[in-house]
């Protein structure tokens, strides 16, 4: 399938929240997002990988302005579970390669990850959809990541 | 924003691969997907949450028929890193709530996760996009998950 990356996007106004080592049992994810929905906090990317030893980590991004509210609404939740640790990072950028035919995206993913590796940029989170591959990286590398992904996929610098 | 979940989809022909406790440094994700691209393995969902202690976990799904090839191509990679553990699961289903306006999806996410919790179904992986929220669950719960998500979002059972 001809991989067609048509553009690169960069978001720098979001913050990352992770709930690490939380119980990996039914109902936990529901409690987290019920709290956020009550506070009307907009959530963008949500990722959860597979857990281990009955513990898991859920990471998500929120508008940087809502970071304080998010932290406050989740702190009491973590203490009721008696497990877990909240970590936050507002110095992130979300860089995305956008295009069609991402479905078979091992090739596109490899290309994007190689571009970031070449620039020595560490990938903190990964999320994919049919039309997009997104990486959370340090905010200070945002523009550089855009440039290098542009050149790797031979997009005209606009 | 009126959340508009228009449907539920279920995939039962994929398998989940996780590379747990791999080095969290630039270049690692690139190596994984270069191997898979060389073998022309189609990758669907890719998720990576935030790491800890310089280690991270990348999970992704491949067609169940490619599981053996995937495992073989990554085993030698893990031994060159001297860190990490490959786990596989071909008894998974990917259930997704599909709709527009997912952007502010704390409400939709909470609804979907609550539905799965009510049925006692554990969520192994989570991935979101503008139009979809996907959960990897045990294959045996696939149909039940579809039914309960249908009823929670008041979709006509079709
Ligand atoms: C960790 C969390 O996702 C849990 N597995 C749940 O089902 O809610
Ligand atoms: C774990 C892996 O994603 C690593 N952080 C990388 O940049 O490749």
PDB file of C-alpha atoms in Angstrom, chain A residues 40-96:
ATOM      1  CA  UNK A  40     -15.435  18.949  32.121  1.00  0.00           C
ATOM      2  CA  UNK A  41     -11.753  18.489  31.347  1.00  0.00           C
ATOM      3  CA  UNK A  42     -11.047  17.881  27.671  1.00  0.00           C
ATOM      4  CA  UNK A  43      -8.878  14.853  27.133  1.00  0.00           C
ATOM      5  CA  UNK A  44      -6.962  14.393  23.887  1.00  0.00           C
ATOM      6  CA  UNK A  45      -4.761  11.325  23.509  1.00  0.00           C
ATOM      7  CA  UNK A  46      -5.360   8.369  25.882  1.00  0.00           C
ATOM      8  CA  UNK A  47      -2.950   5.420  25.838  1.00  0.00           C
ATOM      9  CA  UNK A  48      -2.616   2.324  27.942  1.00  0.00           C
ATOM     10  CA  UNK A  49      -0.172  -0.462  27.113  1.00  0.00           C
ATOM     11  CA  UNK A  50      -0.390  -3.940  28.565  1.00  0.00           C
ATOM     12  CA  UNK A  51       0.241  -4.223  32.306  1.00  0.00           C
ATOM     13  CA  UNK A  52       2.366  -6.524  34.449  1.00  0.00           C
ATOM     14  CA  UNK A  53       1.941  -8.014  37.927  1.00  0.00           C
ATOM     15  CA  UNK A  54      -1.687  -6.775  38.024  1.00  0.00           C
ATOM     16  CA  UNK A  55      -0.539  -3.159  37.688  1.00  0.00           C
ATOM     17  CA  UNK A  56      -0.848  -0.870  34.690  1.00  0.00           C
ATOM     18  CA  UNK A  57      -0.157   2.709  33.539  1.00  0.00           C
ATOM     19  CA  UNK A  58      -2.669   5.003  31.839  1.00  0.00           C
ATOM     20  CA  UNK A  59      -1.309   8.163  30.203  1.00  0.00           C
ATOM     21  CA  UNK A  60      -3.320  10.939  28.599  1.00  0.00           C
ATOM     22  CA  UNK A  61      -2.959  14.549  27.519  1.00  0.00           C
ATOM     23  CA  UNK A  62      -5.050  17.545  28.607  1.00  0.00           C
ATOM     24  CA  UNK A  63      -4.841  21.262  27.802  1.00  0.00           C
ATOM     25  CA  UNK A  64      -1.917  22.640  29.800  1.00  0.00           C
ATOM     26  CA  UNK A  65      -4.298  25.125  31.507  1.00  0.00           C
ATOM     27  CA  UNK A  66      -6.263  22.173  32.998  1.00  0.00           C
ATOM     28  CA  UNK A  67      -3.246  20.393  34.462  1.00  0.00           C
ATOM     29  CA  UNK A  68      -3.749  21.652  38.032  1.00  0.00           C
ATOM     30  CA  UNK A  69      -7.467  20.729  38.023  1.00  0.00           C
ATOM     31  CA  UNK A  70      -6.644  17.307  36.604  1.00  0.00           C
ATOM     32  CA  UNK A  71      -4.055  16.599  39.262  1.00  0.00           C
ATOM     33  CA  UNK A  72      -6.394  17.700  42.068  1.00  0.00           C
ATOM     34  CA  UNK A  73      -9.264  15.554  40.826  1.00  0.00           C
ATOM     35  CA  UNK A  74      -7.123  12.417  40.600  1.00  0.00           C
ATOM     36  CA  UNK A  75      -5.037  12.678  43.775  1.00  0.00           C
ATOM     37  CA  UNK A  76      -7.844  11.492  46.053  1.00  0.00           C
ATOM     38  CA  UNK A  77      -8.629   8.657  43.625  1.00  0.00           C
ATOM     39  CA  UNK A  78      -5.100   7.271  43.873  1.00  0.00           C
ATOM     40  CA  UNK A  79      -5.264   7.368  47.682  1.00  0.00           C
ATOM     41  CA  UNK A  80      -8.559   5.421  47.702  1.00  0.00           C
ATOM     42  CA  UNK A  81      -6.886   2.703  45.600  1.00  0.00           C
ATOM     43  CA  UNK A  82      -3.848   2.631  47.890  1.00  0.00           C
ATOM     44  CA  UNK A  83      -1.683   2.174  44.798  1.00  0.00           C
ATOM     45  CA  UNK A  84      -0.371   4.299  41.993  1.00  0.00           C
ATOM     46  CA  UNK A  85       1.596   7.421  41.343  1.00  0.00           C
ATOM     47  CA  UNK A  86       0.602  10.517  39.375  1.00  0.00           C
ATOM     48  CA  UNK A  87       3.287  12.100  37.217  1.00  0.00           C
ATOM     49  CA  UNK A  88       2.793  15.238  35.144  1.00  0.00           C
ATOM     50  CA  UNK A  89       4.735  16.979  32.412  1.00  0.00           C
ATOM     51  CA  UNK A  90       3.751  20.291  30.878  1.00  0.00           C
ATOM     52  CA  UNK A  91       6.924  20.601  28.831  1.00  0.00           C
ATOM     53  CA  UNK A  92       5.740  18.282  26.048  1.00  0.00           C
ATOM     54  CA  UNK A  93       4.979  18.552  22.360  1.00  0.00           C
ATOM     55  CA  UNK A  94       2.811  16.166  20.336  1.00  0.00           C
ATOM     56  CA  UNK A  95       4.244  15.684  16.855  1.00  0.00           C
ATOM     57  CA  UNK A  96       2.121  13.744  14.322  1.00  0.00           C
TER      58      UNK A  96
END
